[in-house]
XYZ file of C-alpha atoms in Angstrom:
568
model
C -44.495 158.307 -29.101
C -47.834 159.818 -30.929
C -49.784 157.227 -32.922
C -49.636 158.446 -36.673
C -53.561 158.701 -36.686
C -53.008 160.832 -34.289
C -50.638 163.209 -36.085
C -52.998 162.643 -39.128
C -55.860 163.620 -37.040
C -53.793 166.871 -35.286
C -52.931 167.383 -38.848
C -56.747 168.015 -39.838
C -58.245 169.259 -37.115
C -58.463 173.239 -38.271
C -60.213 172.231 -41.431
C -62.907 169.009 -39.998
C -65.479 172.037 -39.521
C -66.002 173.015 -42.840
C -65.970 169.190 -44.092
C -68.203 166.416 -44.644
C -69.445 163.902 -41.619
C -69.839 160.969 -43.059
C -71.243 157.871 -40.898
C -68.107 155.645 -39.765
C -68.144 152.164 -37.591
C -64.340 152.825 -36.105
C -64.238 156.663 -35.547
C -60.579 156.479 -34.313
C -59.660 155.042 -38.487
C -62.128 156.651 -40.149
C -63.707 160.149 -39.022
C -60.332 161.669 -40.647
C -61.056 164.323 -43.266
C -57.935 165.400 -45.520
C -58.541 168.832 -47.163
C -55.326 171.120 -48.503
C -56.617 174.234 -50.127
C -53.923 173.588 -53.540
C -54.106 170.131 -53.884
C -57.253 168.274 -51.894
C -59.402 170.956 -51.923
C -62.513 168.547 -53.121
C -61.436 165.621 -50.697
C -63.584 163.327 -48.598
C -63.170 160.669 -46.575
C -64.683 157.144 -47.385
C -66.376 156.070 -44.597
C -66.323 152.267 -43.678
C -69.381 149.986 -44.818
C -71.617 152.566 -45.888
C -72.364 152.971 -49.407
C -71.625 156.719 -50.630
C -73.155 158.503 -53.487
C -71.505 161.814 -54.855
C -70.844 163.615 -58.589
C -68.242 164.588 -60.911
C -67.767 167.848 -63.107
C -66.471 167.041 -66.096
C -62.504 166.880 -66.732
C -62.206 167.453 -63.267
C -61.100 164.436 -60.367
C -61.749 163.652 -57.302
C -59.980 162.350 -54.443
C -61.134 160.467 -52.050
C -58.553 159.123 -48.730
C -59.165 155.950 -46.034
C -56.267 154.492 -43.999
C -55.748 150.822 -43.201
C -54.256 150.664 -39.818
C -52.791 147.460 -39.833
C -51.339 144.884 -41.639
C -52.954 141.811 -43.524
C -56.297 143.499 -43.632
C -58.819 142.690 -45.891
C -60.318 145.474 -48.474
C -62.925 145.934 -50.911
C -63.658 148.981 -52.882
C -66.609 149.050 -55.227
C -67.581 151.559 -57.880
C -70.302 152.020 -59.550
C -70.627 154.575 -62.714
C -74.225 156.358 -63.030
C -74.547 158.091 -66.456
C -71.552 158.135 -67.633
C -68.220 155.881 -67.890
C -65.199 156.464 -65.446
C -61.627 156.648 -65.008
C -60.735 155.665 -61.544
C -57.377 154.371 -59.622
C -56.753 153.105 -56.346
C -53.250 153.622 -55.028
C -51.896 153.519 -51.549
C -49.432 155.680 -49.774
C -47.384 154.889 -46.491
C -48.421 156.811 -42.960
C -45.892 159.694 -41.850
C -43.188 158.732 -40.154
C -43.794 158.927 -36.216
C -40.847 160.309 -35.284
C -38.184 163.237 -36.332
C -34.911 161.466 -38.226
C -32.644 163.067 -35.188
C -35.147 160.222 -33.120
C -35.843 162.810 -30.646
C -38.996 161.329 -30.195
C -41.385 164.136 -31.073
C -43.538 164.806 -33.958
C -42.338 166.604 -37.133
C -43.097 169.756 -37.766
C -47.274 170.284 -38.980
C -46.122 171.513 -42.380
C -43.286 168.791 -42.688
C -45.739 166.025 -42.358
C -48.215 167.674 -44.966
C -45.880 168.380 -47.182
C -44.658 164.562 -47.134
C -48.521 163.619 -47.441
C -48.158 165.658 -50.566
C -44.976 164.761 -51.988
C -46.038 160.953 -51.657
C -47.423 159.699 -55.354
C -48.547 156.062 -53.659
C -47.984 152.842 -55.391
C -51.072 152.106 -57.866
C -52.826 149.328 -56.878
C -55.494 148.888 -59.163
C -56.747 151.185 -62.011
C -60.257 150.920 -64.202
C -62.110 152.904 -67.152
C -65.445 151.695 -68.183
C -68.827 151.828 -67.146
C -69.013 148.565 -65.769
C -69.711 147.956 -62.040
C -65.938 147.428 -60.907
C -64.618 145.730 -58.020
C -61.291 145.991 -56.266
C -60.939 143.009 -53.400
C -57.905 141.815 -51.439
C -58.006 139.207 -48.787
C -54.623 140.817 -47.354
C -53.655 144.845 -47.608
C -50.617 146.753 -46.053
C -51.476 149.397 -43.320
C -51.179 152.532 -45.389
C -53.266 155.572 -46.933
C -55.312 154.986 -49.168
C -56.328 156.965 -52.170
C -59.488 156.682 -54.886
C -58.848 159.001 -57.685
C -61.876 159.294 -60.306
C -62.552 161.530 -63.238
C -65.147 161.644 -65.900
C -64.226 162.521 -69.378
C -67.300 162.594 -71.135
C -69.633 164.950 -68.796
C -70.581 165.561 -65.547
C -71.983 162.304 -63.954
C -73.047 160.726 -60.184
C -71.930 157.903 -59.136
C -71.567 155.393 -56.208
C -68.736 154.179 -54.263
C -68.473 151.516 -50.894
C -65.722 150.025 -49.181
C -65.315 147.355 -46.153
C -62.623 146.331 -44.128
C -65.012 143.278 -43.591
C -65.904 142.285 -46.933
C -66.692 138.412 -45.801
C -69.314 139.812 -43.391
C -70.578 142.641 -44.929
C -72.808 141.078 -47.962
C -73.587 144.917 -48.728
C -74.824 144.406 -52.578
C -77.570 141.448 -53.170
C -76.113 138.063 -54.488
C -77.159 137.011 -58.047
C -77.299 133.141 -58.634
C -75.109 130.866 -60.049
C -76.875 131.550 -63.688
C -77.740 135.615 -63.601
C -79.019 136.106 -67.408
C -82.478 137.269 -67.876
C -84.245 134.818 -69.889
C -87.244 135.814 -72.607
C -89.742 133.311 -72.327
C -93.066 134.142 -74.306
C -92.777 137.017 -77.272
C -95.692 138.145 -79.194
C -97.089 141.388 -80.549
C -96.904 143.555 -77.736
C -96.171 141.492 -74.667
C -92.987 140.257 -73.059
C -92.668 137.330 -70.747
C -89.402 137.559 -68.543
C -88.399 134.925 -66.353
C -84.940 134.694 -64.023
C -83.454 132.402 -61.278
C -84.076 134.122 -57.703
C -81.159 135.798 -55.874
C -79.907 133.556 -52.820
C -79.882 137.048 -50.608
C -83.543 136.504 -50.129
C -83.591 132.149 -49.882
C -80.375 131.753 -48.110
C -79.588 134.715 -46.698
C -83.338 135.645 -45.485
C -82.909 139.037 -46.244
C -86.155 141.426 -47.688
C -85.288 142.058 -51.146
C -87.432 143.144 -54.056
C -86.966 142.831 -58.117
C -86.826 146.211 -60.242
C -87.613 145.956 -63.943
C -86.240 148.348 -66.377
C -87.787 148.206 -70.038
C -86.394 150.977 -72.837
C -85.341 151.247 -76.261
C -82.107 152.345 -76.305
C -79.339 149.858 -74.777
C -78.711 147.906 -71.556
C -78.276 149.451 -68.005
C -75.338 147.995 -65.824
C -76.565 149.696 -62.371
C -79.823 150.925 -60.864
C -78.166 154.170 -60.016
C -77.691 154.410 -64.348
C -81.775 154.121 -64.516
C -82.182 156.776 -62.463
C -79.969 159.183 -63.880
C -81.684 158.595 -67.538
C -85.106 159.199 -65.607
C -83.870 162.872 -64.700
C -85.502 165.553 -66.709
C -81.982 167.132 -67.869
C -78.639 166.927 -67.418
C -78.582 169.420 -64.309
C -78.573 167.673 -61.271
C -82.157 167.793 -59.595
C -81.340 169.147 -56.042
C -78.114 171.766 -55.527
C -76.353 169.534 -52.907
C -75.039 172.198 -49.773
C -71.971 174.164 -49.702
C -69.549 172.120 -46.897
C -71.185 169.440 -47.250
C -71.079 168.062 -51.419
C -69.733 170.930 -52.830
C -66.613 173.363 -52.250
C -66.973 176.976 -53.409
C -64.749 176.270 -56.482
C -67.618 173.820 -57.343
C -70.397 176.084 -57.056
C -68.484 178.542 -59.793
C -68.451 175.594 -61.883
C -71.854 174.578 -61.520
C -73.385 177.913 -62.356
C -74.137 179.252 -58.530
C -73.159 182.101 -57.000
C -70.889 182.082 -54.613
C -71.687 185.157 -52.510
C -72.628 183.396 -49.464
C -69.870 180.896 -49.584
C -67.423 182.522 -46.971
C -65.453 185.537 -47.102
C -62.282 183.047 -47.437
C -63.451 182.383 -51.186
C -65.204 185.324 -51.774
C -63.450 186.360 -54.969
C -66.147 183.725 -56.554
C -68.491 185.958 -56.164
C -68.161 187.219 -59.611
C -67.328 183.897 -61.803
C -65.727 183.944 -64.742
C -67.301 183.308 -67.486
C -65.397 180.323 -68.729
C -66.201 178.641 -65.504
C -69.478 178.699 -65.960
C -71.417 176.078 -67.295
C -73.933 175.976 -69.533
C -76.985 173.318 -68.597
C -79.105 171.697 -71.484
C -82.084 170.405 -70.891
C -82.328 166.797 -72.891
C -85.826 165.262 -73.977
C -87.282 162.685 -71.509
C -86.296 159.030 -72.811
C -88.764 156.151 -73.498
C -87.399 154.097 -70.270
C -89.904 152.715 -67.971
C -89.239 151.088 -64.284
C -91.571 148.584 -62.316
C -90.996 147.422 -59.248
C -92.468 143.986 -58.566
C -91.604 142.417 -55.503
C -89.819 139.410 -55.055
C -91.339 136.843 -57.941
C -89.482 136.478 -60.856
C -91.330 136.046 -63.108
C -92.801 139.522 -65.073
C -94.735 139.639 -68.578
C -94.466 143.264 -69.972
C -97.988 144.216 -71.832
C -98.466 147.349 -74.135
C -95.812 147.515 -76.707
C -95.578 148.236 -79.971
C -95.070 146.026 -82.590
C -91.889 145.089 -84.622
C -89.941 146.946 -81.713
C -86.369 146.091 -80.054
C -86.843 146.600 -76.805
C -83.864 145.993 -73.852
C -84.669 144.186 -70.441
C -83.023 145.091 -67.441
C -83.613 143.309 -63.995
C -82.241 144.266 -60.630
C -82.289 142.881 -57.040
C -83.062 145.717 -54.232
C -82.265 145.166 -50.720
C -84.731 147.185 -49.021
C -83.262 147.136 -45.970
C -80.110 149.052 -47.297
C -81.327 150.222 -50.199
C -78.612 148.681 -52.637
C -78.998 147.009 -55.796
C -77.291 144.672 -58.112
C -77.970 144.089 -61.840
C -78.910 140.521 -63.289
C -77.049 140.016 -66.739
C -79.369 142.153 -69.247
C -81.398 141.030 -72.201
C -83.193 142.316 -75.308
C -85.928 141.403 -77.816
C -87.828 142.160 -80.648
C -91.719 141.872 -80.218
C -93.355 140.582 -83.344
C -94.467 141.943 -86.284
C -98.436 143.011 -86.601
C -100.495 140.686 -88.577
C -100.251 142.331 -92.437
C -103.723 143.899 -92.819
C -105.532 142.685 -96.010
C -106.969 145.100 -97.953
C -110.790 144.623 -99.357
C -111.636 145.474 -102.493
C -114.729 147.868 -102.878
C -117.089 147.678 -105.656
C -118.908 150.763 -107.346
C -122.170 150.696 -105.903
C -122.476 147.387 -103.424
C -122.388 147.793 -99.648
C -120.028 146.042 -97.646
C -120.156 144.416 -94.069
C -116.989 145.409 -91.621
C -116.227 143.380 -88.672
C -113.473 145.485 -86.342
C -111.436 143.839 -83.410
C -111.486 146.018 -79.819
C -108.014 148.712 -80.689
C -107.936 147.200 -84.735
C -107.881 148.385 -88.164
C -109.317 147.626 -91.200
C -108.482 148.964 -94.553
C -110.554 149.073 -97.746
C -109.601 150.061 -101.209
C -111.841 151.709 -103.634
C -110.283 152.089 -107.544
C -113.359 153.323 -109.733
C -112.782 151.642 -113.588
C -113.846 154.943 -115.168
C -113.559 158.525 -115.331
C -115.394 160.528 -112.265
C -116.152 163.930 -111.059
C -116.692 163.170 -107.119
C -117.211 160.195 -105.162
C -119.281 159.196 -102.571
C -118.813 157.206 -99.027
C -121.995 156.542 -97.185
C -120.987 154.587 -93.656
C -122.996 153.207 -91.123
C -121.288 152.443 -88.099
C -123.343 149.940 -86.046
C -122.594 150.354 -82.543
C -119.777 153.057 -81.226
C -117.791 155.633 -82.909
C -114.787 154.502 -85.087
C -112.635 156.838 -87.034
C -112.286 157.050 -90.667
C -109.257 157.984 -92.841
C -109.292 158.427 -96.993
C -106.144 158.735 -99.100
C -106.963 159.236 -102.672
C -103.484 158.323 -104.238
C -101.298 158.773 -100.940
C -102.527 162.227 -100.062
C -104.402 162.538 -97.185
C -108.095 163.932 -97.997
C -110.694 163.330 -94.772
C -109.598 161.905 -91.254
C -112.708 162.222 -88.803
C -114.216 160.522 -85.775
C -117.695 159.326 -86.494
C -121.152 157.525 -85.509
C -123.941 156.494 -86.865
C -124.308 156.996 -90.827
C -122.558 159.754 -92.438
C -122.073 160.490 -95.975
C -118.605 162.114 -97.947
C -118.436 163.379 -101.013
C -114.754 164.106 -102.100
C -113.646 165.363 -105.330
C -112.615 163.024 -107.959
C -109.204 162.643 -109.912
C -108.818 160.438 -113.604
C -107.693 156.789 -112.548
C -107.506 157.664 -109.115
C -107.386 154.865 -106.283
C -108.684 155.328 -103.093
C -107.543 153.857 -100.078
C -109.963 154.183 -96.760
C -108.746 153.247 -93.445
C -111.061 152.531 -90.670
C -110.160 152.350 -86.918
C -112.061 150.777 -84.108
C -112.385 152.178 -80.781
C -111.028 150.970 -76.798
C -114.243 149.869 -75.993
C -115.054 147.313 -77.643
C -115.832 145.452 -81.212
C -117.215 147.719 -84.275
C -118.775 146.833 -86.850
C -120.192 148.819 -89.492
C -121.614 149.053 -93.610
C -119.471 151.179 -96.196
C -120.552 152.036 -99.541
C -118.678 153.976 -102.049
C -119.976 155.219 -105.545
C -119.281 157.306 -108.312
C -122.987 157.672 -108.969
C -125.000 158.209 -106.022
C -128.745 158.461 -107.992
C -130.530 157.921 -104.147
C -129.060 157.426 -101.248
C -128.704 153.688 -100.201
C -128.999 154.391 -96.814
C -131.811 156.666 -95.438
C -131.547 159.942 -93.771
C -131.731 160.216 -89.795
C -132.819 163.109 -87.869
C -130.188 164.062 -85.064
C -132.093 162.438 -82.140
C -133.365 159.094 -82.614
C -134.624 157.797 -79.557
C -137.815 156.950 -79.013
C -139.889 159.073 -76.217
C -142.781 157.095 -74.603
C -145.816 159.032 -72.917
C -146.163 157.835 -69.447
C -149.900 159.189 -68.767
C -150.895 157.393 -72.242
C -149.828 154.094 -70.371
C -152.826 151.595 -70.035
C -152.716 148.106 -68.619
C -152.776 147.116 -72.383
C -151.176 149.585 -74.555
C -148.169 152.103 -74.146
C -148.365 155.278 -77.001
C -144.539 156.014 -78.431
C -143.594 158.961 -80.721
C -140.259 159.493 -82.493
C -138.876 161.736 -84.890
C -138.376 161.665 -89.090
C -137.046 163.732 -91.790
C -137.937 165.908 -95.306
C -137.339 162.216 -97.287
C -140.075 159.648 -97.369
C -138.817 156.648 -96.148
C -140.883 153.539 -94.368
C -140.507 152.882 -90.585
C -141.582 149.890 -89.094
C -142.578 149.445 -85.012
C -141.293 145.663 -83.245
C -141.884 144.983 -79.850
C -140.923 142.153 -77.872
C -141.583 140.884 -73.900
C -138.622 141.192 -71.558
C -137.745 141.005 -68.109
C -138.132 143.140 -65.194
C -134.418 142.428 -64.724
C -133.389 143.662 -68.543
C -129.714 144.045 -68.059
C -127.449 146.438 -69.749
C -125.559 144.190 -71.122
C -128.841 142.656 -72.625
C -129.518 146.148 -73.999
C -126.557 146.482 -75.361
C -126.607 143.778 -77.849
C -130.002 144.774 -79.027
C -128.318 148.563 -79.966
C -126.667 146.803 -83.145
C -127.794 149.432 -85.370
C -127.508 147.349 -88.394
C -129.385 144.267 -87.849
C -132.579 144.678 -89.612
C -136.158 143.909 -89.626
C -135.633 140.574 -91.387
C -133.512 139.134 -88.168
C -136.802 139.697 -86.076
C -140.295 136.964 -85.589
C -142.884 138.169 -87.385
C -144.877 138.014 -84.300
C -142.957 140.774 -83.164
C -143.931 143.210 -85.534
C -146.967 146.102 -84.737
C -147.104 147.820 -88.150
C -144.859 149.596 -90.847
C -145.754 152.937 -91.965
C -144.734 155.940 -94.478
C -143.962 159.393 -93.363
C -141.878 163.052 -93.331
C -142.350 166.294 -93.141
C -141.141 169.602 -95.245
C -141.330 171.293 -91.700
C -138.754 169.366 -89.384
C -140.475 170.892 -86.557
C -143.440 168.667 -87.510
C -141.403 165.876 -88.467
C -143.029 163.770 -85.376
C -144.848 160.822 -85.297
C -147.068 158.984 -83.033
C -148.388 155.356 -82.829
C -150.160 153.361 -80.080
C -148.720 149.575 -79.667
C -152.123 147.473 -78.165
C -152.803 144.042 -76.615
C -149.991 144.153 -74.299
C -150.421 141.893 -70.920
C -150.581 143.979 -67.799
C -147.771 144.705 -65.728
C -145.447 143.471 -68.335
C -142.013 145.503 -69.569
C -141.647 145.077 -73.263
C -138.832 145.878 -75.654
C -139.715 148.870 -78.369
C -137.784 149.344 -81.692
C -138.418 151.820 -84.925
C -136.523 150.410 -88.103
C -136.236 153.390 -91.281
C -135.738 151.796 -94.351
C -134.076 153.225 -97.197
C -134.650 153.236 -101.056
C -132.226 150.568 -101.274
C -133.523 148.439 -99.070
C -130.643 148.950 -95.721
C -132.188 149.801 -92.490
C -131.198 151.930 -89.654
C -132.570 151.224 -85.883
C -133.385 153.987 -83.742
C -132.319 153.481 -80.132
C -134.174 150.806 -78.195
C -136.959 151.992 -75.501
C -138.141 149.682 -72.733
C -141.735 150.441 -72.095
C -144.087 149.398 -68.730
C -147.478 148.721 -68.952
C -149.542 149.739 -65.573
C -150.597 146.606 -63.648
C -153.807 147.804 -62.332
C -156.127 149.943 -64.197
């Protein structure tokens, strides 16, 4: 008598070369692969314990066949959906017969038994459609073949499937805890604080397991293997899988390939038709990030925008097997940003601006009479900060800036002006505005393009250090400060003394050398040269030029640390 593996096995054997070899822990029950060119021509065989992944065309199933040798065995069959939702049955179907019906005691005929295989429809033991992780466990099954069918409906799609004859022992997928939901426990602006109770696979079980975050703006992910197939660039799959192996030739005309080196068996693929061929879109990449993060639990999610709904996903990885499960899934909407208050500008009068590191501030200038242009001077202080100006919600200058600047923009009848200034990464700006209708001077003086201050080394003396610095075509007043400093000036220390817009009056008077007039028609003779005496020997000291305007505002040219010689 011939074991009906056996005649399964004999029953294969011409077609196991051209299949796939998937892993197996009983090779006598499982290295089996059922193909039939009509009706399980894109077969496999499921092996046991190992977690499979694989892919579905569109509209079309796909079969996949295990047998159960013996009674009262138990069975689990998992399924998880990628990228799309699935229709998938399980049904099982008794082994041939192992004898003829005269009981002669031989095997039927090859093509009797496959066509009995065939004939067989199976009794359905469970059936699901969904994209939901779904399970199918029995403590007890009947010896028997068994069959998944699944299909995908909406579009071609991966997914993952695993099944154990020792579910109680196998513990293939991480355990969540008794309480899986994700919960949200700080909100604010643009952070996210996520907290969660820790899966027992790593405190009972002692197995290495990490914890995968999953942060978009769309919906809720029920599988790990989901993220990843929303992370692909398109809808095509990223790596053609082999022919034998993934694929059958029919596939490949399906998929777009050619089938010319598919063998001569199917070589009337060669030229597909065109209605088998499929067309492959390419989809925009989606705002979906993943972290991994190790195995706390506890995660706070920085950079995000305000007034956003944003979804929280958080899975448990075992690393040692690479399988994941998928802790219940939360979402959240970060707060709204603080309403800016807008300051009113008034014709003529300068204004201080304080701006936060990455803030705004917006100003509002609404002139009470009729005008022909008006004009923005702004000083910004320490960095660059960018300026915007909508004169009655149309968009009229939008620049990056430094230092002082002036616009003049063309005026409209009872027209309001709305000016938005934006700070930079680096730090705190701050900065003076003034807008007018009726700019008679300028309130803040005119700067030549360099204003540093150059200091003559040879001219150094153990009691005086000679400085020169540049001016303009406009008469305006400078005035010379020094002041003693370290050796060990920082930069930091520098720094705050680069505050372009604190003036001569926020200085001792002891401090100051001398103010002086001066310009030039020529600019190439717009330089100036002064000689700062009774310095101590030895000593580093702190140089600054202040230009003062016509109405009074200063502007500080860049700081210069000078050294006076110690021996002379």
């Amino acid at each position: 008598m011939v074991p009906p593996y056996w005649c399964l096995l004999w029953l294969l054997a011409p077609l196991a070369s051209r299949t796939q070899k998937l892993p197996t822990r009983d090779e006598e029950l499982f290295q089996m692969q059922i193909r039939d060119k009509a009706f399980f021509h894109d077969s496999s065989v499921i092996p046991d314990g190992a977690e499979i992944s694989s892919y579905l065309f569109r509209d079309t199933p796909k079969r996949y066949f295990f047998v159960v040798e013996e009674d009262n065995t138990p069975l689990s069959v998992t399924v998880t959906p990628c990228d799309a939702p699935l229709e998938w049955k399980l049904s099982l179907q008794e082994l041939p017969e192992e004898t003829s019906g005269e009981g002669s005691g031989d095997p039927e005929p090859l093509e009797q038994q496959k066509q009995q295989i065939i004939n067989e429809e199976g009794t359905e033991l469970f059936s699901y459609k969904g994209n939901d992780v779904e399970y199918f466990i029995s403590s007890s099954s009947p010896s028997g073949l068994y069959q998944l069918e699944l299909l995908s409906t909406e579009k071609d799609t991966h997914f993952k499937v695993y099944a154990t004859t020792t579910p109680e022992s196998d513990q293939p997928y991480p355990e969540l805890p008794y309480d899986p939901r994700v919960d949200v426990t700080s909100l604010g602006r643009t952070t996210v604080t996520l907290a969660w109770k820790p899966s027992p696979t790593a405190s009972l079980l002692k197995q290495p397991i990490q914890y995968c975050v999953v942060i978009n703006r769309e919906h809720n992910f029920k599988s790990l293997c989901a993220v990843d197939a929303k992370l692909s660039a398109d809808d095509a799959f990223m790596i053609a899988p082999k022919p034998g192996l993934d694929f059958s030739p029919f596939d490949f005309a399906h998929f777009g390939f050619p089938a010319d080196n598919l063998g001569k068996e199917r070589s009337y693929l060669a030229k597909p038709s065109p209605k088998l061929g499929r067309q492959v879109y390419s989809r925009p990449k989606v705002d979906i990030q993943q972290i991994c993060i190790g195995n706390k639990n506890i995660f706070t999610i920085s950079d995000l925008k305000p007034d956003t709904q944003y979804y929280f996903d958080i899975f448990v990885v075992n690393t040692n097997s690479n399988t994941s499960t998928a802790y219940v899934g939360t979402f959240a909407r970060t707060k709204e940003e603080a309403k800016q208050k807008t300051v009113e500008l008034k014709d003529g009068k300068v204004t201080d601006v304080f701006i936060k590191r990455k803030g705004a501030k917006f100003l509002r200038f609404a002139p009470v009479s009729s005008h022909q242009k008006v004009t923005i001077f702004i000083h910004s202080c320490l960095d660059a900060i960018q300026i915007q100006v909508r004169r009655d919600g149309k968009l009229l200058l939008s620049q990056n800036m430094e230092g002082i600047r002036q616009f003049q923009l063309r005026g409209k009848p009872k027209a309001k002006y709305l000016i938005r200034l934006k700070g930079n990464k680096k730090g705190a700006s701050m900065l003076k505005i003034l807008a007018t209708t009726r700019p008679t001077k300028q309130s803040f003086p005119s700067l030549p393009e360099d204003t540093r201050i150059k200091a003559f080394d040879k001219l150094r003396t153990c009691t005086s250090a000679t400085v020169a610095w540049l001016g303009t075509q406009e008469r305006n007043k400078f005035c010379i400060y020094k002041k003693e400093v370290d050796d060990n000036y920082s930069e930091d220390q520098k720094k705050r003394e680069q505050n372009q817009c604190l003036g001569p009056d926020t200085r001792k008077k002891s401090e100051k050398v001398l103010c002086k007039y001066f310009h030039s028609q020529n600019l190439q003779k717009a330089v100036t040269t002064e000689t700062i005496r009774d310095l101590q020997p030895g000593k580093s000291y702190l140089l600054d030029v202040y230009v003062i305007g016509h109405g009074g505002h200063s502007v500080k040219y860049q700081s210069k640390i000078v050294k006076t010689r110690k021996f002379c």
